[in-house]
Backbone as numpy.savetxt, mean C-alpha at the origin, in Angstrom:
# Nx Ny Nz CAx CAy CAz Cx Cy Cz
-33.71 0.61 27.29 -33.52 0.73 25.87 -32.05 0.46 25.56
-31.91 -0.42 24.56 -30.56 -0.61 23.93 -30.06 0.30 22.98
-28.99 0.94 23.14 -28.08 1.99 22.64 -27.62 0.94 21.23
-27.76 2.05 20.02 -27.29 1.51 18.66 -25.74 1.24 18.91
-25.27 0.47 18.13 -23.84 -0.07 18.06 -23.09 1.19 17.67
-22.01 1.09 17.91 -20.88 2.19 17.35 -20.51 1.52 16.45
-20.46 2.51 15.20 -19.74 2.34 13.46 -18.46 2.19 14.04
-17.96 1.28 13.68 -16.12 0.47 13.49 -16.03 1.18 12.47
-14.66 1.43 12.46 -14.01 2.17 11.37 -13.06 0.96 10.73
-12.49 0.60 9.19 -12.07 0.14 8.75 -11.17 0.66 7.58
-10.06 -0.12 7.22 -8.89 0.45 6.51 -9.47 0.41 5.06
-9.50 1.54 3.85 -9.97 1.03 2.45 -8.70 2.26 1.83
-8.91 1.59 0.78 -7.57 2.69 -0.26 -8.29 3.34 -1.27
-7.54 4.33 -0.70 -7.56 5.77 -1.57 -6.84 6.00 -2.60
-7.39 6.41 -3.50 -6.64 6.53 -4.92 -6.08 8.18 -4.61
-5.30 8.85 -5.16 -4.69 9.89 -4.65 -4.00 10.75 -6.21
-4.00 11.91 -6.10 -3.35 12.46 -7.51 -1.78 11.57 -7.75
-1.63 12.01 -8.90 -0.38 11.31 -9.14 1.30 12.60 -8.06
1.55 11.46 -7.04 2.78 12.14 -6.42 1.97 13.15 -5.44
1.43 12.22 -5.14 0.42 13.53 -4.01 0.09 12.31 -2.73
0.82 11.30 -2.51 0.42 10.15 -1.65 1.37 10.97 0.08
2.29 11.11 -0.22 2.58 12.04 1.32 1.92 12.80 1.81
1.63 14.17 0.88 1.24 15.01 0.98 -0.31 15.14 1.88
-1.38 13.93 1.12 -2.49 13.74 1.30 -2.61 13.09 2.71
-1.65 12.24 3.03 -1.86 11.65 3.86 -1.48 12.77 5.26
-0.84 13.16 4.76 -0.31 14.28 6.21 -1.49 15.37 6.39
-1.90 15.95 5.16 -3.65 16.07 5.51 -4.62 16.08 6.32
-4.49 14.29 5.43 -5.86 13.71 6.37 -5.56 13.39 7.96
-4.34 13.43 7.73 -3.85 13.14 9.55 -3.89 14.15 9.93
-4.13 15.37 9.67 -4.28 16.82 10.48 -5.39 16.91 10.30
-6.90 16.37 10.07 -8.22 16.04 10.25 -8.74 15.07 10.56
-7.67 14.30 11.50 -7.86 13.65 12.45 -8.84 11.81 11.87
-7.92 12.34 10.98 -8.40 10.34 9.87 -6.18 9.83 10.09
-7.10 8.66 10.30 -5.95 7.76 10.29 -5.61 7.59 9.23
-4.13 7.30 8.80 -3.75 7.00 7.36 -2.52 6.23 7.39
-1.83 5.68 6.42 -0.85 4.88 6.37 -0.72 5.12 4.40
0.82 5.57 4.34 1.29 5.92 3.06 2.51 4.70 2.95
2.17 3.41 2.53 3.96 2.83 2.41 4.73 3.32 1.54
5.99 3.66 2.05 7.10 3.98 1.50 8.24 2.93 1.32
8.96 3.24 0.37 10.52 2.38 1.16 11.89 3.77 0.31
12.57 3.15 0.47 13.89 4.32 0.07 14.58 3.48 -1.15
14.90 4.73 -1.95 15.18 4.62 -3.20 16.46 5.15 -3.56
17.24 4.37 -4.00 18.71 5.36 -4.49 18.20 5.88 -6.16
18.26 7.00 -6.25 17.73 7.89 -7.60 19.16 8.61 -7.71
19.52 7.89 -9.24 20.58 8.43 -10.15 20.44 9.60 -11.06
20.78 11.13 -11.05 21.17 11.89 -12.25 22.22 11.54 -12.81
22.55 12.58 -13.76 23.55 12.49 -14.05 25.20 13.15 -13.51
24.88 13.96 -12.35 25.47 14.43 -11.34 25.98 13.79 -9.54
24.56 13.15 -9.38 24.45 12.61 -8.23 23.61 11.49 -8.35
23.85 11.25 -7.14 22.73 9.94 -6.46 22.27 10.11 -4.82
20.93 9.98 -4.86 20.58 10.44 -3.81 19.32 9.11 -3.09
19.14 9.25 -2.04 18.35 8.36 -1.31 16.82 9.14 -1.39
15.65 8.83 -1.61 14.55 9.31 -2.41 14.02 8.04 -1.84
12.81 8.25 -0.59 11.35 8.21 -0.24 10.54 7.63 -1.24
10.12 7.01 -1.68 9.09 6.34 -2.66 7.96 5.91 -2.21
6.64 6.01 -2.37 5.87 5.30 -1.95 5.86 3.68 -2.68
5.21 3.31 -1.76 4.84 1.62 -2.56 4.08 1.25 -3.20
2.43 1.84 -2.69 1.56 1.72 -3.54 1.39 3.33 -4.29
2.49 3.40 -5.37 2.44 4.92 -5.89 0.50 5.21 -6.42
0.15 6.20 -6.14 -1.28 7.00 -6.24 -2.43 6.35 -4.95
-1.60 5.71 -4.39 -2.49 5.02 -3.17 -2.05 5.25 -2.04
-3.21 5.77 -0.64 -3.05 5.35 0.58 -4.06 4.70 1.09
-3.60 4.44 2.50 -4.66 3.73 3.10 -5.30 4.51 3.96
-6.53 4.30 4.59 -6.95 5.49 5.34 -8.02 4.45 5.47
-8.17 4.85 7.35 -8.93 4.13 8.16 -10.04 5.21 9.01
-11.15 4.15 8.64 -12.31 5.60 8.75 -13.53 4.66 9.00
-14.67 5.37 9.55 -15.94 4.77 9.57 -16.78 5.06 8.36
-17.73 3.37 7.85 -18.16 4.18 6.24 -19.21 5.21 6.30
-19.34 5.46 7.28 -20.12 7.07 7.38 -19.59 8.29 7.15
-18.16 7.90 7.68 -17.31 9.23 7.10 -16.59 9.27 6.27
-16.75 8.42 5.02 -16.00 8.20 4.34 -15.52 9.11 3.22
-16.75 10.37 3.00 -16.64 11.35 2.42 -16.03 12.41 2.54
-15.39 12.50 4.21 -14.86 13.22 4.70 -13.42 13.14 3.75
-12.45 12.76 3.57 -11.41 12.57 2.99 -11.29 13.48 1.24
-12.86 13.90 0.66 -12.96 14.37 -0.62 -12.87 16.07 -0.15
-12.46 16.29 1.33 -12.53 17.78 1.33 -10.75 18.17 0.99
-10.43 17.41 0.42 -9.04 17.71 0.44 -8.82 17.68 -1.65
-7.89 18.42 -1.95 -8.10 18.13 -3.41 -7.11 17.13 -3.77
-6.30 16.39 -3.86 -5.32 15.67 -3.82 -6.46 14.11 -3.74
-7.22 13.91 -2.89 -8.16 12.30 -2.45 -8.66 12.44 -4.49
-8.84 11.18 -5.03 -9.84 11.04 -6.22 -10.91 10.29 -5.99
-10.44 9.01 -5.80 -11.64 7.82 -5.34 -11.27 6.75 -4.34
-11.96 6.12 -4.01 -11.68 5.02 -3.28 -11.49 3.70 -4.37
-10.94 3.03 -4.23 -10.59 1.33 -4.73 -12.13 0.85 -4.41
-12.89 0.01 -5.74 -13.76 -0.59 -5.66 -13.22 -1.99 -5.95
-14.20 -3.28 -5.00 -13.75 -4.76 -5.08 -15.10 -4.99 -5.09
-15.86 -5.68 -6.20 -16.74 -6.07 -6.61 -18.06 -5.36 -6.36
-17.94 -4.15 -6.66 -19.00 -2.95 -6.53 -19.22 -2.17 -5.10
-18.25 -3.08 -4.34 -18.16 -2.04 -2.53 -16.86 -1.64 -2.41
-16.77 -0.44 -1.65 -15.22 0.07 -1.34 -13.94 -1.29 -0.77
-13.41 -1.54 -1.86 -12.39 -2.48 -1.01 -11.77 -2.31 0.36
-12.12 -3.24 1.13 -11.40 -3.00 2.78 -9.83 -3.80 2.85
-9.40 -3.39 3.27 -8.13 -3.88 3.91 -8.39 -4.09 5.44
-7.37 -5.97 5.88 -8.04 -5.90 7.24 -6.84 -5.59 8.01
-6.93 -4.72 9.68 -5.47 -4.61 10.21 -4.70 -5.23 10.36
-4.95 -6.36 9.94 -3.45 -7.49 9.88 -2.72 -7.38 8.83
-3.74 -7.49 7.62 -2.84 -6.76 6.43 -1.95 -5.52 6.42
-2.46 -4.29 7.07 -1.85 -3.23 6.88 -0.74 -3.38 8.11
-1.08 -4.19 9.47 0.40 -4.50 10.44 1.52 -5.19 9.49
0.92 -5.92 8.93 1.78 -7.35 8.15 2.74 -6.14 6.92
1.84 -5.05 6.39 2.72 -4.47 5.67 3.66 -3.62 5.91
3.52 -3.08 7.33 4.17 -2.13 8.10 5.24 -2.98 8.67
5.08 -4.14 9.39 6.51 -4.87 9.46 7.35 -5.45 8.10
6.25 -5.93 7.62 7.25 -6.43 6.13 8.14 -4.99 5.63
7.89 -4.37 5.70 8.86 -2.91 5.23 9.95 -2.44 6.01
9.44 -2.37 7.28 10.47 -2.11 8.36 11.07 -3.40 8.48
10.65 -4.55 8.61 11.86 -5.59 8.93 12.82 -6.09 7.94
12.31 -5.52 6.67 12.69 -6.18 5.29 12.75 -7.84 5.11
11.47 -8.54 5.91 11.88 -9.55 5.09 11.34 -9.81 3.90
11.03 -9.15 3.16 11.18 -9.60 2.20 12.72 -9.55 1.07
13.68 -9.13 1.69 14.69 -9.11 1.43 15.45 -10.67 1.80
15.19 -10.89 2.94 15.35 -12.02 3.58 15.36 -13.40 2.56
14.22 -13.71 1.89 13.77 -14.21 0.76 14.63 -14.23 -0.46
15.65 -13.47 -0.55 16.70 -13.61 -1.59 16.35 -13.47 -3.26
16.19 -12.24 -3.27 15.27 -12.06 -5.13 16.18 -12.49 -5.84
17.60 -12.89 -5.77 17.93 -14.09 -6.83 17.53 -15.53 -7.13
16.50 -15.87 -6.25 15.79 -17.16 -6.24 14.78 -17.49 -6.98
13.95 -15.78 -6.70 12.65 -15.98 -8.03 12.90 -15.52 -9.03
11.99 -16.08 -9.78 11.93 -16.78 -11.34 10.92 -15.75 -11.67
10.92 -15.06 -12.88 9.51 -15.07 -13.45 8.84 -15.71 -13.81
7.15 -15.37 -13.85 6.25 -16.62 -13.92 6.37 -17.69 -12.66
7.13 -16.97 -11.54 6.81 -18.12 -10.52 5.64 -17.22 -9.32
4.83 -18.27 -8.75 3.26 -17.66 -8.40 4.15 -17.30 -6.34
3.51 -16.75 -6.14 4.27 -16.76 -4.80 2.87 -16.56 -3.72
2.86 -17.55 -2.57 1.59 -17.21 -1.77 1.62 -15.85 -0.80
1.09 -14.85 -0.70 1.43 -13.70 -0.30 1.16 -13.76 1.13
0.29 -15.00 1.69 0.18 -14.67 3.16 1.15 -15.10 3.90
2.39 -15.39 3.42 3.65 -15.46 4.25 3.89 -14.09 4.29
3.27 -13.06 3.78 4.13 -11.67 3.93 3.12 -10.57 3.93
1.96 -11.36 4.77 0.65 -10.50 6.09 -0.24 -10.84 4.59
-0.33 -10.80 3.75 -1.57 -10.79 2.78 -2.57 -11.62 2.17
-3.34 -11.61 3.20 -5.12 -12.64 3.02 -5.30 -12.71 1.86
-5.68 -14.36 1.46 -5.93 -14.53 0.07 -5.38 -13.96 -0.82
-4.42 -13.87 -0.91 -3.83 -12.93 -2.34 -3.22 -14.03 -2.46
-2.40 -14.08 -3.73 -1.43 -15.03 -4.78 -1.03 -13.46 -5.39
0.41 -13.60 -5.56 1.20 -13.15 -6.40 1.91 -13.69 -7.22
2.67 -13.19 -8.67 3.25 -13.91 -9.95 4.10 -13.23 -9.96
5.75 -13.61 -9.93 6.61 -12.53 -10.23 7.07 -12.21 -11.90
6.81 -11.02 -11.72 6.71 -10.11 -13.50 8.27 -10.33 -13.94
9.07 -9.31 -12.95 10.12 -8.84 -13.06 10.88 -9.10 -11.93
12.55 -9.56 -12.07 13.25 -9.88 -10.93 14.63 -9.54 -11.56
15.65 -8.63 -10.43 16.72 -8.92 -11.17 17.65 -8.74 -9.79
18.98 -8.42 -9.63 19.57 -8.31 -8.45 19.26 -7.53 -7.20
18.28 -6.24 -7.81 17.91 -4.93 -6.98 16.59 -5.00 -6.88
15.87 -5.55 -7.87 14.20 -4.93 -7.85 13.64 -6.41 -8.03
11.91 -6.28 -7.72 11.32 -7.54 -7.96 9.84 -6.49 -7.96
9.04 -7.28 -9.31 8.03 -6.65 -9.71 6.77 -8.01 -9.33
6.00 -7.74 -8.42 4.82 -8.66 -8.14 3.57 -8.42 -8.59
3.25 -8.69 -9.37 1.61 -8.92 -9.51 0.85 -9.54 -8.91
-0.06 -8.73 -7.82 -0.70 -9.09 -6.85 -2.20 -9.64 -8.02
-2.56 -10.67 -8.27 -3.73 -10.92 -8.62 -5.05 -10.54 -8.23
-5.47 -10.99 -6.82 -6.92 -10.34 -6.66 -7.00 -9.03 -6.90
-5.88 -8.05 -7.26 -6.23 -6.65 -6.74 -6.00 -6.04 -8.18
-5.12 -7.07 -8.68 -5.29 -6.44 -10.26 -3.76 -5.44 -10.32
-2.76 -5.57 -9.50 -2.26 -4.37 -9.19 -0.50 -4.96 -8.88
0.81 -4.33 -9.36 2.02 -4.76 -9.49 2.59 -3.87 -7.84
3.56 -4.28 -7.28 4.02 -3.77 -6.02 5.43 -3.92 -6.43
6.27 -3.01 -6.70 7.31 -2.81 -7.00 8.69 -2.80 -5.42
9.38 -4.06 -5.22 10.69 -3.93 -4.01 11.30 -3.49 -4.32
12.43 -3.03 -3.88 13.37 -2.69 -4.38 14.44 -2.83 -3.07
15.86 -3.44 -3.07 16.96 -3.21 -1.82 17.12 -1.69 -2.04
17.68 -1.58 -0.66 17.98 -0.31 -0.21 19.38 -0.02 -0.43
């Protein structure tokens, strides 16, 4: 007799309370679900100080890699809301994407790329920077920040230098 296949687990995003994307993820990683929160570092001005400030990237989103059998597991936490839907199924992310985003952050190239070059309204192909089929449009660009509108996903990814 042939033994049923083992459920693969796959990466999909989690929608998350607002400012609750660390938190959740450290969580679900102490119940033994894989997760990935991108961050990058932020210089945040009062009017007193300035300080270096953790940001996530996809703010109200993580990623979390799971089998779709257990996918419910993640709603025992109060902080999880929903999962990202892409044309009526849980959107997947594939591990190249989420490697491709984990080096693009740590290596900064997208810094490399020089955000005084883009233009707004200029379309940029995203799989130079790990991301399948996507096209991006840049919104916003100025010496420090660059605002992308990722098209298929419907969704802006905010850089920023460090």
């Amino acid at each position: 007799m042939v033994s049923p296949p083992k459920a693969q687990s796959h990466w999909f995003v989690l929608y998350t309370k607002p400012r609750s994307e660390k938190k959740l993820a450290e969580q679900l990683l102490d119940d033994g679900i894989q997760t990935y929160c991108p961050s990058q570092v932020e210089i945040k001005q009062w009017s007193d100080r300035k300080k270096k400030v953790e940001t996530p990237l996809l703010p109200s989103m993580i990623l979390v890699n799971i089998k779709d059998g257990e996918r419910d597991r993640v709603f025992n936490r109060k902080h999880a809301v929903r999962y990202l839907y892409w044309l009526g199924k849980p959107a997947r992310v594939t591990s190249e994407e989420v490697e491709s985003l984990r080096s693009m952050i740590e290596d900064s190239q997208f810094e490399s790329r020089g955000l005084q070059k883009l233009k707004p309204g200029e379309k940029l192909d995203m799989t130079a920077l790990g991301f399948e089929h996507i096209q991006g449009t840049v919104k916003f660009v100025n010496a420090q920040e660059c605002w992308i509108v990722l098209e298929n996903l419907g969704y802006v990814v905010k850089f920023r230098k460090s």
